[in-house]
């Protein structure tokens, strides 16, 4: 299995809602990533987990809360988001420490 | 520190013509270089990568790229464009280890019939 899957594909939420994005991979990768991508821009790194531990937080606001329950799963918990947080959220994985990253299809998030 | 510059935010070619997407990088350590393609509302797909060894690398869908250290370049080419190549292309650089990819701003390729 060489796929990274993400659910849901689309998400619409209000500013007071709490929701979660999910990402799963079964390639045995021990590094997983969250990116945010605005229209016509490159992906921006948000978080990196290495061996289930948070190794990089790119100064992301606390309304975004990542979680890595095990080596195959990565979640992004969302709370009190702003309309400017609307974007495509991409998950990726790689072998630990190496940078050939495999991306999922993304979750299109709209915050009303 | 590392950075990537992609020359041309939009490139337009005719079907069957040569595709050339330009990428220049800056890196204080030996770079690993990647080209990714992104179709509308989809994730990124790895086209090809340069790590070490042969400087001409071949990827999927007929694309190839040549690592030129003296020019700090990693341009992407395809001899004959197909309509299905229309997408956005991102060049990225990283160090061997470290978990960080640095992306260029992207180039949107348009293929005219």
PDB file of C-alpha atoms in Angstrom:
ATOM      1  CA  UNK A   1       0.000   0.000   0.000  1.00  0.00           C
ATOM      2  CA  UNK A   2       1.654   3.212  -1.176  1.00  0.00           C
ATOM      3  CA  UNK A   3      -1.177   5.570  -0.357  1.00  0.00           C
ATOM      4  CA  UNK A   4      -1.825   8.308   2.129  1.00  0.00           C
ATOM      5  CA  UNK A   5      -5.534   8.695   2.775  1.00  0.00           C
ATOM      6  CA  UNK A   6      -7.308  11.698   4.255  1.00  0.00           C
ATOM      7  CA  UNK A   7     -10.828  12.152   5.545  1.00  0.00           C
ATOM      8  CA  UNK A   8     -13.046  13.967   5.069  1.00  0.00           C
ATOM      9  CA  UNK A   9     -12.512  15.188   1.528  1.00  0.00           C
ATOM     10  CA  UNK A  10     -14.480  18.381   2.200  1.00  0.00           C
ATOM     11  CA  UNK A  11     -15.390  20.063   5.477  1.00  0.00           C
ATOM     12  CA  UNK A  12     -17.475  23.143   6.155  1.00  0.00           C
ATOM     13  CA  UNK A  13     -17.489  24.436   9.710  1.00  0.00           C
ATOM     14  CA  UNK A  14     -18.551  27.456  11.679  1.00  0.00           C
ATOM     15  CA  UNK A  15     -16.163  29.482  13.779  1.00  0.00           C
ATOM     16  CA  UNK A  16     -17.457  27.921  17.010  1.00  0.00           C
ATOM     17  CA  UNK A  17     -17.325  24.307  15.844  1.00  0.00           C
ATOM     18  CA  UNK A  18     -14.847  21.612  16.803  1.00  0.00           C
ATOM     19  CA  UNK A  19     -13.841  19.201  14.080  1.00  0.00           C
ATOM     20  CA  UNK A  20     -10.978  16.856  13.232  1.00  0.00           C
ATOM     21  CA  UNK A  21      -9.085  15.938  10.099  1.00  0.00           C
ATOM     22  CA  UNK A  22      -7.705  12.432   9.792  1.00  0.00           C
ATOM     23  CA  UNK A  23      -4.762  11.013   7.896  1.00  0.00           C
ATOM     24  CA  UNK A  24      -3.615   7.408   7.556  1.00  0.00           C
ATOM     25  CA  UNK A  25      -0.693   5.650   5.902  1.00  0.00           C
ATOM     26  CA  UNK A  26       0.390   2.012   5.826  1.00  0.00           C
ATOM     27  CA  UNK A  27       3.821   2.381   4.258  1.00  0.00           C
ATOM     28  CA  UNK A  28       5.657   1.944   7.561  1.00  0.00           C
ATOM     29  CA  UNK A  29       6.727   5.579   7.502  1.00  0.00           C
ATOM     30  CA  UNK A  30       7.673   7.050  10.876  1.00  0.00           C
ATOM     31  CA  UNK A  31       7.452  10.724   9.912  1.00  0.00           C
ATOM     32  CA  UNK A  32       4.131  12.428   9.213  1.00  0.00           C
ATOM     33  CA  UNK A  33       3.358  15.991   8.270  1.00  0.00           C
ATOM     34  CA  UNK A  34       0.538  18.523   8.132  1.00  0.00           C
ATOM     35  CA  UNK A  35       0.610  21.259   5.505  1.00  0.00           C
ATOM     36  CA  UNK A  36      -1.754  24.133   4.764  1.00  0.00           C
ATOM     37  CA  UNK A  37      -2.150  25.258   1.174  1.00  0.00           C
ATOM     38  CA  UNK A  38      -3.933  28.424   0.097  1.00  0.00           C
ATOM     39  CA  UNK A  39      -5.038  28.881  -3.495  1.00  0.00           C
ATOM     40  CA  UNK A  40      -2.202  29.376  -5.988  1.00  0.00           C
ATOM     41  CA  UNK A  41       0.444  29.036  -3.247  1.00  0.00           C
ATOM     42  CA  UNK A  42       2.853  26.255  -2.323  1.00  0.00           C
ATOM     43  CA  UNK A  43       2.138  24.093   0.712  1.00  0.00           C
ATOM     44  CA  UNK A  44       3.180  25.610   4.037  1.00  0.00           C
ATOM     45  CA  UNK A  45       4.498  23.231   6.667  1.00  0.00           C
ATOM     46  CA  UNK A  46       2.519  23.250   9.910  1.00  0.00           C
ATOM     47  CA  UNK A  47       3.642  20.242  11.966  1.00  0.00           C
ATOM     48  CA  UNK A  48       6.000  17.294  11.759  1.00  0.00           C
ATOM     49  CA  UNK A  49       5.773  14.122  13.810  1.00  0.00           C
ATOM     50  CA  UNK A  50       8.739  11.789  13.991  1.00  0.00           C
ATOM     51  CA  UNK A  51       8.296   8.438  15.745  1.00  0.00           C
ATOM     52  CA  UNK A  52       4.940   9.661  17.054  1.00  0.00           C
ATOM     53  CA  UNK A  53       6.512  12.679  18.744  1.00  0.00           C
ATOM     54  CA  UNK A  54       5.983  16.263  17.664  1.00  0.00           C
ATOM     55  CA  UNK A  55       9.321  17.416  16.262  1.00  0.00           C
ATOM     56  CA  UNK A  56       8.398  20.601  14.392  1.00  0.00           C
ATOM     57  CA  UNK A  57       5.674  23.175  15.067  1.00  0.00           C
ATOM     58  CA  UNK A  58       5.959  26.059  12.647  1.00  0.00           C
ATOM     59  CA  UNK A  59       4.449  28.566  15.093  1.00  0.00           C
ATOM     60  CA  UNK A  60       0.942  27.426  14.279  1.00  0.00           C
ATOM     61  CA  UNK A  61      -1.918  29.035  16.273  1.00  0.00           C
ATOM     62  CA  UNK A  62      -3.235  26.909  19.110  1.00  0.00           C
ATOM     63  CA  UNK A  63      -6.640  26.591  17.445  1.00  0.00           C
ATOM     64  CA  UNK A  64      -4.896  23.852  15.439  1.00  0.00           C
ATOM     65  CA  UNK A  65      -3.975  20.865  17.615  1.00  0.00           C
ATOM     66  CA  UNK A  66      -2.164  17.876  16.091  1.00  0.00           C
ATOM     67  CA  UNK A  67      -2.209  14.361  17.450  1.00  0.00           C
ATOM     68  CA  UNK A  68      -0.387  11.190  16.432  1.00  0.00           C
ATOM     69  CA  UNK A  69      -2.122   8.244  18.157  1.00  0.00           C
ATOM     70  CA  UNK A  70       0.128   5.654  16.482  1.00  0.00           C
ATOM     71  CA  UNK A  71       2.633   5.318  13.681  1.00  0.00           C
ATOM     72  CA  UNK A  72      -0.066   5.058  10.996  1.00  0.00           C
ATOM     73  CA  UNK A  73      -2.459   7.789  12.061  1.00  0.00           C
ATOM     74  CA  UNK A  74      -2.282  11.551  12.246  1.00  0.00           C
ATOM     75  CA  UNK A  75      -5.090  13.841  13.323  1.00  0.00           C
ATOM     76  CA  UNK A  76      -5.538  17.582  13.220  1.00  0.00           C
ATOM     77  CA  UNK A  77      -8.065  18.912  15.715  1.00  0.00           C
ATOM     78  CA  UNK A  78      -9.701  22.202  14.828  1.00  0.00           C
ATOM     79  CA  UNK A  79     -11.398  24.611  17.215  1.00  0.00           C
ATOM     80  CA  UNK A  80     -12.522  28.233  16.943  1.00  0.00           C
ATOM     81  CA  UNK A  81     -11.129  28.658  13.457  1.00  0.00           C
ATOM     82  CA  UNK A  82     -11.258  31.869  11.472  1.00  0.00           C
ATOM     83  CA  UNK A  83     -12.438  32.322   7.878  1.00  0.00           C
ATOM     84  CA  UNK A  84      -8.812  32.912   6.818  1.00  0.00           C
ATOM     85  CA  UNK A  85      -8.066  29.331   7.888  1.00  0.00           C
ATOM     86  CA  UNK A  86     -10.052  28.119   4.897  1.00  0.00           C
ATOM     87  CA  UNK A  87      -7.580  26.181   2.747  1.00  0.00           C
ATOM     88  CA  UNK A  88      -6.566  22.751   1.479  1.00  0.00           C
ATOM     89  CA  UNK A  89      -4.987  20.759   4.316  1.00  0.00           C
ATOM     90  CA  UNK A  90      -2.503  18.183   3.149  1.00  0.00           C
ATOM     91  CA  UNK A  91      -1.046  15.279   5.047  1.00  0.00           C
ATOM     92  CA  UNK A  92       2.220  13.642   4.018  1.00  0.00           C
ATOM     93  CA  UNK A  93       4.474  10.867   5.246  1.00  0.00           C
ATOM     94  CA  UNK A  94       8.067   9.794   4.741  1.00  0.00           C
ATOM     95  CA  UNK A  95      10.668   7.491   6.142  1.00  0.00           C
ATOM     96  CA  UNK A  96      11.967   9.059   9.319  1.00  0.00           C
ATOM     97  CA  UNK A  97      14.494  11.762   8.640  1.00  0.00           C
ATOM     98  CA  UNK A  98      14.269  11.513   4.874  1.00  0.00           C
ATOM     99  CA  UNK A  99      12.459  13.990   2.718  1.00  0.00           C
ATOM    100  CA  UNK A 100      10.830  11.996  -0.072  1.00  0.00           C
ATOM    101  CA  UNK A 101       7.354  12.804   1.109  1.00  0.00           C
ATOM    102  CA  UNK A 102       4.183  11.108  -0.072  1.00  0.00           C
ATOM    103  CA  UNK A 103       1.107  13.315   0.000  1.00  0.00           C
ATOM    104  CA  UNK A 104      -2.533  12.557   0.562  1.00  0.00           C
ATOM    105  CA  UNK A 105      -5.326  14.079  -1.554  1.00  0.00           C
ATOM    106  CA  UNK A 106      -6.094  16.740   1.037  1.00  0.00           C
ATOM    107  CA  UNK A 107      -9.120  18.022   2.912  1.00  0.00           C
ATOM    108  CA  UNK A 108     -10.743  21.154   1.530  1.00  0.00           C
ATOM    109  CA  UNK A 109     -11.743  23.165   4.612  1.00  0.00           C
ATOM    110  CA  UNK A 110     -14.152  26.075   4.505  1.00  0.00           C
ATOM    111  CA  UNK A 111     -14.708  28.144   7.659  1.00  0.00           C
ATOM    112  CA  UNK A 112     -17.860  30.242   7.660  1.00  0.00           C
TER     113      UNK A 112
ATOM    114  CA  UNK B   1      19.331  27.787   4.748  1.00  0.00           C
ATOM    115  CA  UNK B   2      17.662  26.616   1.578  1.00  0.00           C
ATOM    116  CA  UNK B   3      15.448  28.298  -0.987  1.00  0.00           C
ATOM    117  CA  UNK B   4      13.930  27.620  -4.385  1.00  0.00           C
ATOM    118  CA  UNK B   5      13.114  29.982  -7.224  1.00  0.00           C
ATOM    119  CA  UNK B   6      10.827  28.888 -10.012  1.00  0.00           C
ATOM    120  CA  UNK B   7      11.070  31.204 -13.003  1.00  0.00           C
ATOM    121  CA  UNK B   8       7.688  31.855 -14.531  1.00  0.00           C
ATOM    122  CA  UNK B   9       4.491  31.483 -12.547  1.00  0.00           C
ATOM    123  CA  UNK B  10       2.691  30.490 -15.766  1.00  0.00           C
ATOM    124  CA  UNK B  11       4.031  28.620 -18.768  1.00  0.00           C
ATOM    125  CA  UNK B  12       1.971  27.951 -21.883  1.00  0.00           C
ATOM    126  CA  UNK B  13       2.960  25.423 -24.568  1.00  0.00           C
ATOM    127  CA  UNK B  14       1.228  23.828 -27.515  1.00  0.00           C
ATOM    128  CA  UNK B  15       0.387  20.153 -27.464  1.00  0.00           C
ATOM    129  CA  UNK B  16       3.393  18.241 -28.762  1.00  0.00           C
ATOM    130  CA  UNK B  17       5.863  21.012 -27.946  1.00  0.00           C
ATOM    131  CA  UNK B  18       8.767  20.853 -25.530  1.00  0.00           C
ATOM    132  CA  UNK B  19       7.989  21.550 -21.893  1.00  0.00           C
ATOM    133  CA  UNK B  20      10.655  23.394 -19.893  1.00  0.00           C
ATOM    134  CA  UNK B  21       9.972  24.453 -16.308  1.00  0.00           C
ATOM    135  CA  UNK B  22      12.809  26.241 -14.573  1.00  0.00           C
ATOM    136  CA  UNK B  23      14.001  25.750 -11.020  1.00  0.00           C
ATOM    137  CA  UNK B  24      17.011  27.267  -9.300  1.00  0.00           C
ATOM    138  CA  UNK B  25      17.936  26.452  -5.740  1.00  0.00           C
ATOM    139  CA  UNK B  26      20.120  27.728  -2.978  1.00  0.00           C
ATOM    140  CA  UNK B  27      21.487  25.355  -0.377  1.00  0.00           C
ATOM    141  CA  UNK B  28      24.338  25.461   2.117  1.00  0.00           C
ATOM    142  CA  UNK B  29      24.514  21.660   2.149  1.00  0.00           C
ATOM    143  CA  UNK B  30      24.347  19.106  -0.669  1.00  0.00           C
ATOM    144  CA  UNK B  31      20.751  19.319  -1.828  1.00  0.00           C
ATOM    145  CA  UNK B  32      18.109  16.752  -2.419  1.00  0.00           C
ATOM    146  CA  UNK B  33      15.800  18.036  -5.170  1.00  0.00           C
ATOM    147  CA  UNK B  34      12.254  17.105  -6.070  1.00  0.00           C
ATOM    148  CA  UNK B  35       9.588  17.956  -8.592  1.00  0.00           C
ATOM    149  CA  UNK B  36       5.972  17.492  -7.605  1.00  0.00           C
ATOM    150  CA  UNK B  37       2.837  17.893  -9.737  1.00  0.00           C
ATOM    151  CA  UNK B  38      -0.544  18.970  -8.424  1.00  0.00           C
ATOM    152  CA  UNK B  39      -3.773  18.653 -10.366  1.00  0.00           C
ATOM    153  CA  UNK B  40      -6.710  20.869  -9.326  1.00  0.00           C
ATOM    154  CA  UNK B  41      -8.099  20.045  -5.891  1.00  0.00           C
ATOM    155  CA  UNK B  42      -5.695  17.149  -5.423  1.00  0.00           C
ATOM    156  CA  UNK B  43      -2.615  16.413  -3.377  1.00  0.00           C
ATOM    157  CA  UNK B  44       0.954  16.532  -4.623  1.00  0.00           C
ATOM    158  CA  UNK B  45       2.388  13.656  -6.622  1.00  0.00           C
ATOM    159  CA  UNK B  46       6.128  13.089  -6.818  1.00  0.00           C
ATOM    160  CA  UNK B  47       7.352  13.297 -10.424  1.00  0.00           C
ATOM    161  CA  UNK B  48      11.042  12.689  -9.822  1.00  0.00           C
ATOM    162  CA  UNK B  49      13.868  13.250  -7.375  1.00  0.00           C
ATOM    163  CA  UNK B  50      17.609  13.808  -7.320  1.00  0.00           C
ATOM    164  CA  UNK B  51      19.554  12.507  -4.359  1.00  0.00           C
ATOM    165  CA  UNK B  52      23.049  11.467  -5.406  1.00  0.00           C
ATOM    166  CA  UNK B  53      24.623   9.820  -8.432  1.00  0.00           C
ATOM    167  CA  UNK B  54      23.372  10.344 -11.960  1.00  0.00           C
ATOM    168  CA  UNK B  55      22.553  13.968 -12.568  1.00  0.00           C
ATOM    169  CA  UNK B  56      19.927  13.256 -15.229  1.00  0.00           C
ATOM    170  CA  UNK B  57      16.920  11.756 -13.539  1.00  0.00           C
ATOM    171  CA  UNK B  58      13.875  10.321 -15.202  1.00  0.00           C
ATOM    172  CA  UNK B  59      10.456  10.419 -13.663  1.00  0.00           C
ATOM    173  CA  UNK B  60       6.921   9.451 -14.357  1.00  0.00           C
ATOM    174  CA  UNK B  61       4.835  10.540 -17.350  1.00  0.00           C
ATOM    175  CA  UNK B  62       7.891  11.128 -19.555  1.00  0.00           C
ATOM    176  CA  UNK B  63       9.393  13.938 -17.457  1.00  0.00           C
ATOM    177  CA  UNK B  64      13.068  14.269 -16.678  1.00  0.00           C
ATOM    178  CA  UNK B  65      15.294  16.786 -14.923  1.00  0.00           C
ATOM    179  CA  UNK B  66      18.998  17.477 -14.838  1.00  0.00           C
ATOM    180  CA  UNK B  67      20.887  18.514 -11.717  1.00  0.00           C
ATOM    181  CA  UNK B  68      23.500  21.133 -12.605  1.00  0.00           C
ATOM    182  CA  UNK B  69      25.525  22.025  -9.567  1.00  0.00           C
ATOM    183  CA  UNK B  70      27.501  24.762 -11.308  1.00  0.00           C
ATOM    184  CA  UNK B  71      24.261  26.501 -12.283  1.00  0.00           C
ATOM    185  CA  UNK B  72      22.373  25.555  -9.095  1.00  0.00           C
ATOM    186  CA  UNK B  73      19.545  24.443 -11.338  1.00  0.00           C
ATOM    187  CA  UNK B  74      17.159  21.512 -11.614  1.00  0.00           C
ATOM    188  CA  UNK B  75      14.988  22.264 -14.641  1.00  0.00           C
ATOM    189  CA  UNK B  76      12.128  19.943 -15.569  1.00  0.00           C
ATOM    190  CA  UNK B  77      11.625  18.928 -19.191  1.00  0.00           C
ATOM    191  CA  UNK B  78       9.363  16.777 -21.311  1.00  0.00           C
ATOM    192  CA  UNK B  79       9.947  16.404 -25.075  1.00  0.00           C
ATOM    193  CA  UNK B  80       6.296  16.490 -26.090  1.00  0.00           C
ATOM    194  CA  UNK B  81       3.500  18.062 -24.060  1.00  0.00           C
ATOM    195  CA  UNK B  82       0.186  16.331 -23.663  1.00  0.00           C
ATOM    196  CA  UNK B  83      -3.096  17.920 -22.649  1.00  0.00           C
ATOM    197  CA  UNK B  84      -3.051  15.838 -19.474  1.00  0.00           C
ATOM    198  CA  UNK B  85       0.175  17.586 -18.381  1.00  0.00           C
ATOM    199  CA  UNK B  86      -1.763  20.753 -17.575  1.00  0.00           C
ATOM    200  CA  UNK B  87      -1.290  21.193 -13.832  1.00  0.00           C
ATOM    201  CA  UNK B  88       0.777  23.081 -11.276  1.00  0.00           C
ATOM    202  CA  UNK B  89       4.370  22.007 -10.770  1.00  0.00           C
ATOM    203  CA  UNK B  90       6.417  22.579  -7.636  1.00  0.00           C
ATOM    204  CA  UNK B  91      10.165  22.292  -7.283  1.00  0.00           C
ATOM    205  CA  UNK B  92      11.415  21.533  -3.768  1.00  0.00           C
ATOM    206  CA  UNK B  93      14.765  21.251  -2.017  1.00  0.00           C
ATOM    207  CA  UNK B  94      15.817  19.614   1.209  1.00  0.00           C
ATOM    208  CA  UNK B  95      18.906  18.482   3.017  1.00  0.00           C
ATOM    209  CA  UNK B  96      19.533  14.753   3.241  1.00  0.00           C
ATOM    210  CA  UNK B  97      18.136  14.627   6.749  1.00  0.00           C
ATOM    211  CA  UNK B  98      15.896  16.993   8.590  1.00  0.00           C
ATOM    212  CA  UNK B  99      12.218  16.561   7.716  1.00  0.00           C
ATOM    213  CA  UNK B 100      11.847  19.892   5.924  1.00  0.00           C
ATOM    214  CA  UNK B 101      10.997  20.411   2.282  1.00  0.00           C
ATOM    215  CA  UNK B 102      11.310  23.949   0.959  1.00  0.00           C
ATOM    216  CA  UNK B 103       8.979  24.564  -1.968  1.00  0.00           C
ATOM    217  CA  UNK B 104       9.179  27.005  -4.802  1.00  0.00           C
ATOM    218  CA  UNK B 105       6.185  29.204  -5.578  1.00  0.00           C
ATOM    219  CA  UNK B 106       4.981  26.856  -8.301  1.00  0.00           C
ATOM    220  CA  UNK B 107       4.516  27.054 -12.064  1.00  0.00           C
ATOM    221  CA  UNK B 108       1.150  26.543 -13.702  1.00  0.00           C
ATOM    222  CA  UNK B 109       1.536  24.720 -17.006  1.00  0.00           C
ATOM    223  CA  UNK B 110      -1.097  25.320 -19.652  1.00  0.00           C
ATOM    224  CA  UNK B 111      -1.192  23.083 -22.733  1.00  0.00           C
ATOM    225  CA  UNK B 112      -2.927  24.472 -25.818  1.00  0.00           C
ATOM    226  CA  UNK B 113      -4.514  22.254 -28.430  1.00  0.00           C
TER     227      UNK B 113
END
